[in-house]
């Protein structure tokens, strides 16, 4: 079987928008941890549009944050899309009171008085939307991610590193990577193909770019044992990639949700992450589901694991929790699901408290994936529930034995 995943660099037009949205979220959370945001960003030649809903006691300089984010990505002094000359248009308003009503006081607390402190009373905060969220983990890599997605992200990140370090100074911010893995008997065996498309200065030829990327990007990222004489490597297969970023193609938040998650290897609920505060379960519950799935795999209870959680808007408790070990579980999937319910509190306020989500931690996640990030210390990547899961599984097994 062949499986392919892609990644994109921080200069890709859609990822530019995701980073601007999360930079604005971080700015609000730094001043007001209780801020509610649902920020969308669009970008094209010479323009960035910031729109959506923000309810916050903080005042942030939207123009300054947009321009600084673009500079940090690398769009400074570039024709067609320059941090200092791009037009920044803003259309932000407060959160809908109908949505706020369900988040402020969940169905469980409505009419009962609830708790006075939303951090202490996890029944008080309702989910900010309905929907199904998924978390996934597998034992293909040390970070418990699918191999193709992990390598595609590492290639994209390495592209940015050699550009920003000046090692390959002719590179420009926009770029895409893709890795195809061949599986034998359900396990990764070799790399079938690698594709890298990178924006570059017009005076540099394809032959130079291809040789440099093999040496400075592919070799440091992909172990030689994964490559063989039959592996196909494509660098800028159109032959030229000079016009890029939002000048080459318009950008929009939320159009790279598969890049953000598991590269298509696992299901996705459809909700995007960037620009959303953690009361939106599209974001926070996806992080929590990844945390649960990763700990189940790390605990040796399965080799592959998909955790799914469903919510109703304005309701604190999930309406459904399930686990699919894809036939690799040491115990039945129903028993794995029961372990998740015992060990992980998946009410929105509990997730926010356990993972510390009311902090400005999001801009760094808006490129190169939200999961498997060994370069960022994010709490949902911690395997800190392994012992608790193993103990709960042992108790579960003991009860089952007694019942027999």
Tab-separated table of C-alpha atoms in Angstrom:
chain	number	residue	atom	x	y	z
A	1	UNK	CA	0.000	0.000	0.000
A	2	UNK	CA	1.113	3.546	-0.759
A	3	UNK	CA	0.058	6.504	1.390
A	4	UNK	CA	0.839	10.188	0.772
A	5	UNK	CA	0.759	13.224	3.052
A	6	UNK	CA	1.681	16.831	2.403
A	7	UNK	CA	2.797	19.859	4.374
A	8	UNK	CA	3.273	23.519	3.521
A	9	UNK	CA	5.679	26.167	4.757
A	10	UNK	CA	4.757	29.186	6.845
A	11	UNK	CA	4.817	31.339	3.699
A	12	UNK	CA	2.047	29.381	1.982
A	13	UNK	CA	-0.906	31.784	1.536
A	14	UNK	CA	-3.339	29.733	3.618
A	15	UNK	CA	-0.771	29.299	6.380
A	16	UNK	CA	-0.054	33.041	6.351
A	17	UNK	CA	-3.721	33.545	7.203
A	18	UNK	CA	-3.688	30.884	9.928
A	19	UNK	CA	-0.643	32.498	11.558
A	20	UNK	CA	-2.140	35.984	11.466
A	21	UNK	CA	-5.346	34.668	13.069
A	22	UNK	CA	-3.451	32.886	15.839
A	23	UNK	CA	-1.105	35.838	16.401
A	24	UNK	CA	-4.211	37.947	17.051
A	25	UNK	CA	-5.624	35.253	19.350
A	26	UNK	CA	-2.330	35.150	21.287
A	27	UNK	CA	-2.326	38.946	21.634
A	28	UNK	CA	-5.801	38.855	23.172
A	29	UNK	CA	-5.040	35.932	25.497
A	30	UNK	CA	-1.841	37.613	26.712
A	31	UNK	CA	-3.949	40.536	27.987
A	32	UNK	CA	-7.265	38.778	28.651
A	33	UNK	CA	-7.147	34.991	29.224
A	34	UNK	CA	-10.952	34.846	29.025
A	35	UNK	CA	-11.096	36.353	25.529
A	36	UNK	CA	-13.462	34.775	23.009
A	37	UNK	CA	-12.307	34.886	19.416
A	38	UNK	CA	-13.414	33.450	16.110
A	39	UNK	CA	-11.062	35.253	13.727
A	40	UNK	CA	-10.877	34.546	10.011
A	41	UNK	CA	-8.244	36.003	7.688
A	42	UNK	CA	-8.089	36.289	3.911
A	43	UNK	CA	-5.079	37.479	1.915
A	44	UNK	CA	-4.291	38.271	-1.709
A	45	UNK	CA	-1.995	40.581	-3.647
A	46	UNK	CA	-1.513	43.722	-1.575
A	47	UNK	CA	-4.265	43.026	0.975
A	48	UNK	CA	-5.070	41.240	4.241
A	49	UNK	CA	-8.657	41.089	5.516
A	50	UNK	CA	-9.241	40.302	9.214
A	51	UNK	CA	-12.848	39.456	10.045
A	52	UNK	CA	-14.939	37.598	12.584
A	53	UNK	CA	-15.954	37.882	16.216
A	54	UNK	CA	-13.960	39.001	19.250
A	55	UNK	CA	-15.252	39.544	22.771
A	56	UNK	CA	-12.422	40.685	25.026
A	57	UNK	CA	-11.453	43.282	27.599
A	58	UNK	CA	-8.142	43.631	25.764
A	59	UNK	CA	-7.404	46.127	23.028
A	60	UNK	CA	-4.846	44.988	20.491
A	61	UNK	CA	-3.284	46.773	17.530
A	62	UNK	CA	-4.532	44.595	14.683
A	63	UNK	CA	-2.514	46.379	11.998
A	64	UNK	CA	0.732	46.150	13.949
A	65	UNK	CA	0.250	42.446	14.700
A	66	UNK	CA	-0.597	41.614	11.088
A	67	UNK	CA	2.466	43.441	9.772
A	68	UNK	CA	4.826	41.946	12.363
A	69	UNK	CA	3.582	38.438	11.603
A	70	UNK	CA	4.201	38.957	7.889
A	71	UNK	CA	7.724	40.224	8.592
A	72	UNK	CA	8.537	37.202	10.735
A	73	UNK	CA	7.317	34.877	7.992
A	74	UNK	CA	9.554	36.629	5.481
A	75	UNK	CA	7.250	38.936	3.521
A	76	UNK	CA	9.273	42.103	3.921
A	77	UNK	CA	10.441	44.108	0.939
A	78	UNK	CA	8.756	41.662	-1.435
A	79	UNK	CA	6.906	42.864	-4.500
A	80	UNK	CA	3.155	42.267	-4.478
A	81	UNK	CA	2.887	41.335	-0.810
A	82	UNK	CA	4.984	43.397	1.589
A	83	UNK	CA	4.429	43.681	5.343
A	84	UNK	CA	4.903	47.450	5.339
A	85	UNK	CA	2.759	48.356	2.343
A	86	UNK	CA	-0.010	45.740	2.325
A	87	UNK	CA	-3.491	47.081	3.054
A	88	UNK	CA	-4.953	45.695	6.287
A	89	UNK	CA	-8.750	45.734	6.413
A	90	UNK	CA	-10.590	44.898	9.641
A	91	UNK	CA	-14.178	43.736	10.139
A	92	UNK	CA	-14.480	42.439	13.708
A	93	UNK	CA	-17.538	42.417	15.969
A	94	UNK	CA	-18.542	40.861	19.285
A	95	UNK	CA	-19.503	37.225	19.776
A	96	UNK	CA	-23.142	36.423	19.151
A	97	UNK	CA	-25.074	36.597	22.456
A	98	UNK	CA	-26.860	33.384	21.503
A	99	UNK	CA	-23.551	31.518	21.316
A	100	UNK	CA	-22.201	33.248	24.420
A	101	UNK	CA	-25.281	32.175	26.396
A	102	UNK	CA	-24.458	28.490	25.971
A	103	UNK	CA	-20.752	28.905	26.650
A	104	UNK	CA	-21.164	31.143	29.697
A	105	UNK	CA	-23.637	28.824	31.423
A	106	UNK	CA	-23.856	25.250	30.161
A	107	UNK	CA	-27.099	23.308	29.986
A	108	UNK	CA	-25.996	21.318	33.044
A	109	UNK	CA	-25.692	24.488	35.148
A	110	UNK	CA	-28.639	26.424	33.757
A	111	UNK	CA	-31.288	26.944	36.400
A	112	UNK	CA	-29.212	25.210	39.109
A	113	UNK	CA	-27.013	28.156	40.060
A	114	UNK	CA	-23.903	26.355	38.881
A	115	UNK	CA	-20.519	27.259	40.256
A	116	UNK	CA	-19.264	30.772	40.648
A	117	UNK	CA	-15.800	30.015	39.293
A	118	UNK	CA	-15.702	28.565	35.802
A	119	UNK	CA	-12.238	27.087	36.471
A	120	UNK	CA	-13.534	25.127	39.454
A	121	UNK	CA	-16.943	24.154	38.159
A	122	UNK	CA	-16.354	22.312	34.897
A	123	UNK	CA	-20.092	21.832	34.422
A	124	UNK	CA	-20.552	25.569	34.050
A	125	UNK	CA	-18.906	26.056	30.638
A	126	UNK	CA	-20.718	24.688	27.607
A	127	UNK	CA	-19.158	23.649	24.318
A	128	UNK	CA	-18.832	26.565	21.902
A	129	UNK	CA	-20.237	24.522	19.025
A	130	UNK	CA	-21.588	21.140	18.093
A	131	UNK	CA	-19.559	18.607	16.149
A	132	UNK	CA	-17.325	15.556	16.108
A	133	UNK	CA	-13.610	15.805	16.903
A	134	UNK	CA	-10.928	13.177	16.353
A	135	UNK	CA	-7.541	12.461	17.880
A	136	UNK	CA	-5.058	9.938	16.516
A	137	UNK	CA	-1.764	8.292	17.370
A	138	UNK	CA	0.253	5.362	16.019
A	139	UNK	CA	3.629	3.808	16.692
A	140	UNK	CA	5.206	4.584	13.309
A	141	UNK	CA	7.432	7.379	14.666
A	142	UNK	CA	8.890	8.341	18.066
A	143	UNK	CA	6.356	11.178	18.311
A	144	UNK	CA	3.564	8.636	17.589
A	145	UNK	CA	2.503	10.201	14.301
A	146	UNK	CA	1.924	8.700	10.831
A	147	UNK	CA	5.303	8.558	9.071
A	148	UNK	CA	4.309	10.387	5.863
A	149	UNK	CA	2.817	13.341	7.744
A	150	UNK	CA	5.749	13.545	10.163
A	151	UNK	CA	8.346	13.584	7.368
A	152	UNK	CA	6.395	16.076	5.239
A	153	UNK	CA	6.264	18.510	8.182
A	154	UNK	CA	9.968	18.072	8.923
A	155	UNK	CA	10.868	18.760	5.295
A	156	UNK	CA	8.743	21.936	5.284
A	157	UNK	CA	10.279	23.103	8.555
A	158	UNK	CA	13.780	22.418	7.234
A	159	UNK	CA	12.984	24.483	4.134
A	160	UNK	CA	12.190	27.419	6.398
A	161	UNK	CA	15.323	26.875	8.491
A	162	UNK	CA	17.754	26.948	5.574
A	163	UNK	CA	15.978	29.999	4.154
A	164	UNK	CA	16.040	31.971	7.385
A	165	UNK	CA	19.582	30.942	8.301
A	166	UNK	CA	20.857	32.208	4.955
A	167	UNK	CA	22.246	28.801	3.967
A	168	UNK	CA	19.990	28.921	0.897
A	169	UNK	CA	19.373	32.640	0.724
A	170	UNK	CA	17.663	32.461	-2.665
A	171	UNK	CA	14.678	30.619	-1.203
A	172	UNK	CA	11.460	32.553	-0.621
A	173	UNK	CA	8.725	31.937	1.985
A	174	UNK	CA	6.197	29.889	0.018
A	175	UNK	CA	6.667	26.147	-0.334
A	176	UNK	CA	5.060	22.696	-0.221
A	177	UNK	CA	6.330	19.208	0.593
A	178	UNK	CA	4.900	15.756	0.038
A	179	UNK	CA	5.996	12.256	1.057
A	180	UNK	CA	4.678	8.893	-0.159
A	181	UNK	CA	5.342	5.895	2.091
A	182	UNK	CA	5.097	2.273	0.962
A	183	UNK	CA	3.681	-0.148	3.546
A	184	UNK	CA	4.384	-3.866	3.781
A	185	UNK	CA	2.065	-5.892	6.017
A	186	UNK	CA	0.729	-2.704	7.574
A	187	UNK	CA	4.122	-1.262	8.523
A	188	UNK	CA	6.186	1.481	6.784
A	189	UNK	CA	8.895	-0.119	4.646
A	190	UNK	CA	10.340	2.554	2.342
A	191	UNK	CA	9.796	5.982	0.802
A	192	UNK	CA	8.270	5.766	-2.648
A	193	UNK	CA	8.384	9.490	-3.506
A	194	UNK	CA	9.366	12.913	-2.177
A	195	UNK	CA	8.060	16.149	-3.708
A	196	UNK	CA	9.296	19.631	-2.788
A	197	UNK	CA	8.070	22.807	-4.444
A	198	UNK	CA	9.736	25.957	-3.173
A	199	UNK	CA	9.537	29.597	-4.135
A	200	UNK	CA	12.894	31.015	-5.193
A	201	UNK	CA	14.704	34.046	-6.555
A	202	UNK	CA	14.309	34.342	-10.351
A	203	UNK	CA	18.017	34.166	-11.136
A	204	UNK	CA	18.554	30.692	-9.660
A	205	UNK	CA	18.194	27.676	-11.936
A	206	UNK	CA	16.384	24.426	-11.294
A	207	UNK	CA	19.540	22.311	-11.357
A	208	UNK	CA	21.056	24.325	-8.508
A	209	UNK	CA	17.845	24.253	-6.475
A	210	UNK	CA	17.428	20.488	-6.890
A	211	UNK	CA	21.000	19.732	-5.839
A	212	UNK	CA	20.856	22.094	-2.868
A	213	UNK	CA	17.539	20.733	-1.585
A	214	UNK	CA	18.730	17.138	-1.784
A	215	UNK	CA	21.747	18.021	0.344
A	216	UNK	CA	20.381	20.675	2.728
A	217	UNK	CA	16.741	19.627	3.140
A	218	UNK	CA	16.114	15.990	2.228
A	219	UNK	CA	19.338	14.400	3.549
A	220	UNK	CA	19.088	15.886	7.090
A	221	UNK	CA	15.401	14.905	7.419
A	222	UNK	CA	14.840	11.523	5.767
A	223	UNK	CA	17.040	8.672	7.041
A	224	UNK	CA	19.010	7.093	4.199
A	225	UNK	CA	17.611	3.641	4.962
A	226	UNK	CA	14.130	4.797	3.948
A	227	UNK	CA	15.379	5.747	0.454
A	228	UNK	CA	16.438	3.385	-2.325
A	229	UNK	CA	17.227	3.441	-6.040
A	230	UNK	CA	13.522	3.353	-6.896
A	231	UNK	CA	12.582	6.362	-4.724
A	232	UNK	CA	11.422	9.237	-6.911
A	233	UNK	CA	12.427	12.756	-5.885
A	234	UNK	CA	10.785	15.755	-7.552
A	235	UNK	CA	11.951	19.327	-6.906
A	236	UNK	CA	9.882	22.151	-8.427
A	237	UNK	CA	8.376	19.848	-11.043
A	238	UNK	CA	6.890	22.782	-12.996
A	239	UNK	CA	10.454	24.041	-13.496
A	240	UNK	CA	9.935	27.497	-11.959
A	241	UNK	CA	8.317	28.905	-8.797
A	242	UNK	CA	9.083	32.624	-8.520
A	243	UNK	CA	5.651	34.179	-7.913
A	244	UNK	CA	4.311	32.813	-4.623
A	245	UNK	CA	2.558	33.568	-1.363
A	246	UNK	CA	-0.697	35.539	-1.428
A	247	UNK	CA	0.455	37.204	-4.648
A	248	UNK	CA	0.522	33.849	-6.421
A	249	UNK	CA	-2.660	32.473	-4.882
A	250	UNK	CA	-5.180	33.903	-2.431
A	251	UNK	CA	-5.082	32.594	1.133
A	252	UNK	CA	-7.759	31.825	3.707
A	253	UNK	CA	-7.810	30.477	7.259
A	254	UNK	CA	-8.867	26.872	7.710
A	255	UNK	CA	-8.027	25.540	4.261
A	256	UNK	CA	-5.198	23.305	5.476
A	257	UNK	CA	-6.975	21.281	8.156
A	258	UNK	CA	-5.501	17.985	6.938
A	259	UNK	CA	-2.002	19.473	7.074
A	260	UNK	CA	-2.847	20.701	10.584
A	261	UNK	CA	-3.764	17.208	11.807
A	262	UNK	CA	-2.646	13.789	10.513
A	263	UNK	CA	-2.039	14.224	6.802
A	264	UNK	CA	-5.219	12.368	5.867
A	265	UNK	CA	-4.124	9.173	7.658
A	266	UNK	CA	-6.897	9.637	10.243
A	267	UNK	CA	-10.321	11.210	10.088
A	268	UNK	CA	-10.977	14.893	10.706
A	269	UNK	CA	-14.186	16.382	12.085
A	270	UNK	CA	-14.049	19.282	9.626
A	271	UNK	CA	-13.528	22.162	12.033
A	272	UNK	CA	-10.468	24.380	11.623
A	273	UNK	CA	-8.262	25.469	14.534
A	274	UNK	CA	-6.627	28.835	13.923
A	275	UNK	CA	-8.230	32.007	15.231
A	276	UNK	CA	-10.461	30.135	17.690
A	277	UNK	CA	-10.189	30.455	21.464
A	278	UNK	CA	-10.282	27.191	23.456
A	279	UNK	CA	-14.005	27.321	24.274
A	280	UNK	CA	-14.386	26.223	20.644
A	281	UNK	CA	-14.201	22.442	20.861
A	282	UNK	CA	-13.091	22.266	17.233
A	283	UNK	CA	-9.734	23.197	18.697
A	284	UNK	CA	-9.618	22.206	22.374
A	285	UNK	CA	-11.347	18.826	22.034
A	286	UNK	CA	-9.122	17.896	19.086
A	287	UNK	CA	-6.107	18.567	21.293
A	288	UNK	CA	-7.640	16.546	24.131
A	289	UNK	CA	-8.490	13.635	21.824
A	290	UNK	CA	-4.893	13.568	20.548
A	291	UNK	CA	-3.691	13.580	24.179
A	292	UNK	CA	-5.887	10.575	24.957
A	293	UNK	CA	-4.938	8.672	21.796
A	294	UNK	CA	-1.211	9.261	22.274
A	295	UNK	CA	-1.309	8.084	25.871
A	296	UNK	CA	-3.225	4.918	24.949
A	297	UNK	CA	-0.550	4.028	22.383
A	298	UNK	CA	2.306	5.000	24.708
A	299	UNK	CA	0.764	2.810	27.417
A	300	UNK	CA	1.004	-0.211	25.105
A	301	UNK	CA	-2.754	-0.671	25.021
A	302	UNK	CA	-2.838	-0.425	21.204
A	303	UNK	CA	-0.493	0.322	18.292
A	304	UNK	CA	-2.897	2.617	16.482
A	305	UNK	CA	-5.686	4.595	18.060
A	306	UNK	CA	-8.406	6.993	16.962
A	307	UNK	CA	-10.356	8.737	19.721
A	308	UNK	CA	-13.610	10.420	18.709
A	309	UNK	CA	-15.624	12.864	20.812
A	310	UNK	CA	-18.938	14.547	19.947
A	311	UNK	CA	-20.479	17.678	21.503
A	312	UNK	CA	-23.673	19.697	21.470
A	313	UNK	CA	-23.419	23.483	21.641
A	314	UNK	CA	-24.019	24.803	25.128
A	315	UNK	CA	-23.617	21.363	26.774
A	316	UNK	CA	-20.560	20.610	28.923
A	317	UNK	CA	-20.430	16.815	28.771
A	318	UNK	CA	-19.648	15.091	25.457
A	319	UNK	CA	-22.630	13.332	23.955
A	320	UNK	CA	-20.449	10.474	22.661
A	321	UNK	CA	-16.931	9.131	23.218
A	322	UNK	CA	-15.455	6.237	21.238
A	323	UNK	CA	-12.154	4.546	20.424
A	324	UNK	CA	-11.090	2.656	17.297
A	325	UNK	CA	-7.811	0.762	17.680
A	326	UNK	CA	-8.015	-0.509	14.090
A	327	UNK	CA	-7.579	-4.080	15.277
A	328	UNK	CA	-4.408	-3.403	17.293
A	329	UNK	CA	-5.880	-3.165	20.784
A	330	UNK	CA	-4.626	-5.284	23.660
A	331	UNK	CA	-8.203	-5.051	24.974
A	332	UNK	CA	-11.511	-4.453	23.134
A	333	UNK	CA	-12.253	-0.988	21.786
A	334	UNK	CA	-15.230	-0.632	24.144
A	335	UNK	CA	-12.869	-1.184	27.075
A	336	UNK	CA	-10.429	1.386	25.651
A	337	UNK	CA	-13.292	3.855	25.386
A	338	UNK	CA	-14.187	3.243	29.023
A	339	UNK	CA	-10.560	3.970	30.001
A	340	UNK	CA	-10.742	7.294	28.158
A	341	UNK	CA	-13.911	8.209	30.033
A	342	UNK	CA	-12.311	7.308	33.361
A	343	UNK	CA	-8.933	9.023	32.892
A	344	UNK	CA	-9.687	12.060	30.703
A	345	UNK	CA	-12.254	14.721	31.610
A	346	UNK	CA	-13.472	15.919	28.217
A	347	UNK	CA	-15.724	18.752	29.340
A	348	UNK	CA	-14.486	21.992	27.705
A	349	UNK	CA	-13.556	23.746	30.962
A	350	UNK	CA	-11.727	20.641	32.187
A	351	UNK	CA	-9.777	20.401	28.919
A	352	UNK	CA	-8.850	24.097	29.118
A	353	UNK	CA	-7.630	23.697	32.704
A	354	UNK	CA	-5.744	20.410	32.167
A	355	UNK	CA	-3.939	21.585	29.027
A	356	UNK	CA	-3.481	25.235	30.032
A	357	UNK	CA	-5.192	26.536	26.928
A	358	UNK	CA	-5.875	30.112	28.046
A	359	UNK	CA	-2.288	31.104	27.230
A	360	UNK	CA	-0.720	32.683	24.133
A	361	UNK	CA	0.648	29.418	22.704
A	362	UNK	CA	-1.059	29.239	19.322
A	363	UNK	CA	0.937	31.216	16.752
A	364	UNK	CA	3.720	28.608	16.744
A	365	UNK	CA	1.215	25.854	15.988
A	366	UNK	CA	-0.284	27.592	12.966
A	367	UNK	CA	2.371	26.146	10.628
A	368	UNK	CA	3.981	22.678	10.480
A	369	UNK	CA	1.134	20.887	12.267
A	370	UNK	CA	-0.564	20.962	15.646
A	371	UNK	CA	0.429	17.395	16.568
A	372	UNK	CA	3.710	15.541	16.910
A	373	UNK	CA	5.546	18.805	17.528
A	374	UNK	CA	8.824	17.903	19.224
A	375	UNK	CA	10.034	21.493	18.767
A	376	UNK	CA	7.228	22.887	20.972
A	377	UNK	CA	6.374	21.966	24.542
A	378	UNK	CA	2.626	21.566	24.127
A	379	UNK	CA	0.809	19.635	26.872
A	380	UNK	CA	-1.343	17.441	24.632
A	381	UNK	CA	1.847	15.800	23.362
A	382	UNK	CA	2.849	14.686	26.880
A	383	UNK	CA	2.557	10.978	27.716
A	384	UNK	CA	1.709	11.849	31.310
A	385	UNK	CA	-1.328	9.584	31.700
A	386	UNK	CA	0.386	6.297	30.824
A	387	UNK	CA	0.675	4.985	34.386
A	388	UNK	CA	-2.909	5.985	35.179
A	389	UNK	CA	-4.214	4.229	32.053
A	390	UNK	CA	-2.209	1.082	32.764
A	391	UNK	CA	-3.483	0.980	36.352
A	392	UNK	CA	-7.085	1.519	35.222
A	393	UNK	CA	-6.696	-1.218	32.595
A	394	UNK	CA	-5.354	-3.607	35.248
A	395	UNK	CA	-8.345	-2.889	37.487
A	396	UNK	CA	-10.665	-3.320	34.543
A	397	UNK	CA	-9.090	-6.696	33.749
A	398	UNK	CA	-9.326	-7.813	37.377
A	399	UNK	CA	-13.040	-6.975	37.501
A	400	UNK	CA	-13.635	-8.850	34.254
A	401	UNK	CA	-11.802	-11.887	35.614
A	402	UNK	CA	-13.877	-11.837	38.805
A	403	UNK	CA	-17.074	-11.585	36.768
A	404	UNK	CA	-16.102	-14.726	34.872
